[in-house]
Amino acid sequence: MEHGDALFIPGAFWHFNRYLEPGFSLSLRALPNKPNVFANMLYHVFIMRYTDKLMRKLFKAKWVNYKQKWAYKKSSKALANIK
């Protein structure tokens, strides 16, 4: 993908992509109307985001590699369940 490109990923689908630089992405399409979904959104926006930032500072490439392996494993498992 190039700068400014958009990628559509349907809701609740696991996906894997490799960034050129470490990062954290979050998609929020609409404000959740269910309490548990709303709480999950708050957790990711206010806690997980900063936890990831801290872990990148502390563990650098080791943390990024761990996240990539975890994401690949989860996406592979989801794909296997589709077949």
mmCIF file of N, CA, C and O in Angstrom, residues 16-24 52-53 55-72:
data_model
loop_
_atom_site.group_PDB
_atom_site.id
_atom_site.type_symbol
_atom_site.label_atom_id
_atom_site.label_comp_id
_atom_site.label_asym_id
_atom_site.label_seq_id
_atom_site.Cartn_x
_atom_site.Cartn_y
_atom_site.Cartn_z
ATOM 1 N N PHE A 16 -3.712 -9.586 9.145
ATOM 2 C CA PHE A 16 -2.294 -9.435 9.449
ATOM 3 C C PHE A 16 -1.675 -8.536 8.398
ATOM 4 O O PHE A 16 -1.893 -8.725 7.210
ATOM 5 N N ASN A 17 -0.956 -7.545 8.850
ATOM 6 C CA ASN A 17 -0.195 -6.714 7.930
ATOM 7 C C ASN A 17 1.115 -6.352 8.602
ATOM 8 O O ASN A 17 1.214 -6.341 9.815
ATOM 9 N N ARG A 18 2.112 -6.106 7.815
ATOM 10 C CA ARG A 18 3.437 -5.800 8.348
ATOM 11 C C ARG A 18 3.744 -4.334 8.048
ATOM 12 O O ARG A 18 3.726 -3.909 6.904
ATOM 13 N N TYR A 19 4.030 -3.582 9.096
ATOM 14 C CA TYR A 19 4.370 -2.171 8.954
ATOM 15 C C TYR A 19 5.864 -2.009 8.710
ATOM 16 O O TYR A 19 6.662 -2.822 9.165
ATOM 17 N N LEU A 20 6.235 -0.964 8.032
ATOM 18 C CA LEU A 20 7.647 -0.652 7.842
ATOM 19 C C LEU A 20 8.256 -0.096 9.121
ATOM 20 O O LEU A 20 9.445 -0.211 9.364
ATOM 21 N N GLU A 21 7.418 0.526 9.944
ATOM 22 C CA GLU A 21 7.841 1.065 11.231
ATOM 23 C C GLU A 21 6.889 0.541 12.288
ATOM 24 O O GLU A 21 5.731 0.278 11.991
ATOM 25 N N PRO A 22 7.345 0.396 13.537
ATOM 26 C CA PRO A 22 6.437 -0.051 14.594
ATOM 27 C C PRO A 22 5.272 0.915 14.748
ATOM 28 O O PRO A 22 5.429 2.121 14.589
ATOM 29 N N GLY A 23 4.104 0.379 15.035
ATOM 30 C CA GLY A 23 2.961 1.260 15.192
ATOM 31 C C GLY A 23 1.800 0.558 15.856
ATOM 32 O O GLY A 23 1.842 -0.618 16.172
ATOM 33 N N PHE A 24 0.763 1.299 16.057
ATOM 34 C CA PHE A 24 -0.465 0.798 16.664
ATOM 35 C C PHE A 24 -1.605 1.402 15.870
ATOM 36 O O PHE A 24 -1.650 2.609 15.667
ATOM 37 N N ASP A 52 1.008 -0.253 24.733
ATOM 38 C CA ASP A 52 1.806 -0.604 23.556
ATOM 39 C C ASP A 52 2.963 0.372 23.369
ATOM 40 O O ASP A 52 4.090 -0.030 23.094
ATOM 41 N N LYS A 53 2.689 1.631 23.557
ATOM 42 C CA LYS A 53 3.727 2.654 23.422
ATOM 43 C C LYS A 53 4.864 2.414 24.435
ATOM 44 O O LYS A 53 6.044 2.499 24.093
ATOM 45 N N MET A 55 5.613 -0.462 25.973
ATOM 46 C CA MET A 55 6.301 -1.713 25.657
ATOM 47 C C MET A 55 7.287 -1.532 24.505
ATOM 48 O O MET A 55 8.367 -2.125 24.511
ATOM 49 N N ARG A 56 6.926 -0.712 23.522
ATOM 50 C CA ARG A 56 7.859 -0.441 22.419
ATOM 51 C C ARG A 56 9.099 0.291 22.906
ATOM 52 O O ARG A 56 10.202 0.053 22.431
ATOM 53 N N LYS A 57 8.913 1.206 23.868
ATOM 54 C CA LYS A 57 10.066 1.921 24.420
ATOM 55 C C LYS A 57 10.958 0.994 25.227
ATOM 56 O O LYS A 57 12.174 1.073 25.150
ATOM 57 N N LEU A 58 10.346 0.116 26.008
ATOM 58 C CA LEU A 58 11.106 -0.772 26.881
ATOM 59 C C LEU A 58 11.773 -1.931 26.134
ATOM 60 O O LEU A 58 12.920 -2.259 26.384
ATOM 61 N N PHE A 59 11.009 -2.579 25.230
ATOM 62 C CA PHE A 59 11.495 -3.810 24.612
ATOM 63 C C PHE A 59 11.810 -3.701 23.125
ATOM 64 O O PHE A 59 12.239 -4.671 22.511
ATOM 65 N N LYS A 60 11.528 -2.552 22.545
ATOM 66 C CA LYS A 60 11.860 -2.255 21.142
ATOM 67 C C LYS A 60 11.463 -3.373 20.179
ATOM 68 O O LYS A 60 10.317 -3.774 20.146
ATOM 69 N N ALA A 61 12.386 -3.868 19.381
ATOM 70 C CA ALA A 61 12.079 -4.844 18.329
ATOM 71 C C ALA A 61 11.513 -6.150 18.882
ATOM 72 O O ALA A 61 10.706 -6.809 18.233
ATOM 73 N N LYS A 62 11.925 -6.518 20.083
ATOM 74 C CA LYS A 62 11.415 -7.755 20.686
ATOM 75 C C LYS A 62 9.894 -7.696 20.848
ATOM 76 O O LYS A 62 9.189 -8.672 20.597
ATOM 77 N N TRP A 63 9.380 -6.546 21.266
ATOM 78 C CA TRP A 63 7.931 -6.368 21.426
ATOM 79 C C TRP A 63 7.220 -6.382 20.068
ATOM 80 O O TRP A 63 6.181 -7.013 19.905
ATOM 81 N N VAL A 64 7.792 -5.708 19.104
ATOM 82 C CA VAL A 64 7.205 -5.661 17.761
ATOM 83 C C VAL A 64 7.162 -7.067 17.164
ATOM 84 O O VAL A 64 6.145 -7.483 16.606
ATOM 85 N N ASN A 65 8.239 -7.822 17.304
ATOM 86 C CA ASN A 65 8.268 -9.198 16.796
ATOM 87 C C ASN A 65 7.230 -10.068 17.488
ATOM 88 O O ASN A 65 6.567 -10.887 16.852
ATOM 89 N N TYR A 66 7.084 -9.911 18.795
ATOM 90 C CA TYR A 66 6.073 -10.669 19.545
ATOM 91 C C TYR A 66 4.677 -10.365 18.999
ATOM 92 O O TYR A 66 3.878 -11.271 18.766
ATOM 93 N N LYS A 67 4.372 -9.082 18.803
ATOM 94 C CA LYS A 67 3.038 -8.702 18.291
ATOM 95 C C LYS A 67 2.798 -9.259 16.898
ATOM 96 O O LYS A 67 1.702 -9.708 16.584
ATOM 97 N N GLN A 68 3.823 -9.248 16.052
ATOM 98 C CA GLN A 68 3.673 -9.780 14.698
ATOM 99 C C GLN A 68 3.405 -11.278 14.729
ATOM 100 O O GLN A 68 2.530 -11.769 14.012
ATOM 101 N N LYS A 69 4.121 -12.015 15.564
ATOM 102 C CA LYS A 69 3.904 -13.459 15.673
ATOM 103 C C LYS A 69 2.510 -13.757 16.207
ATOM 104 O O LYS A 69 1.820 -14.655 15.724
ATOM 105 N N TRP A 70 2.077 -12.997 17.201
ATOM 106 C CA TRP A 70 0.747 -13.184 17.787
ATOM 107 C C TRP A 70 -0.342 -12.905 16.745
ATOM 108 O O TRP A 70 -1.283 -13.684 16.599
ATOM 109 N N ALA A 71 -0.210 -11.817 16.007
ATOM 110 C CA ALA A 71 -1.205 -11.458 14.995
ATOM 111 C C ALA A 71 -1.247 -12.496 13.881
ATOM 112 O O ALA A 71 -2.327 -12.881 13.404
ATOM 113 N N TYR A 72 -0.088 -12.979 13.469
ATOM 114 C CA TYR A 72 -0.039 -14.002 12.420
ATOM 115 C C TYR A 72 -0.711 -15.288 12.884
ATOM 116 O O TYR A 72 -1.474 -15.905 12.152
#
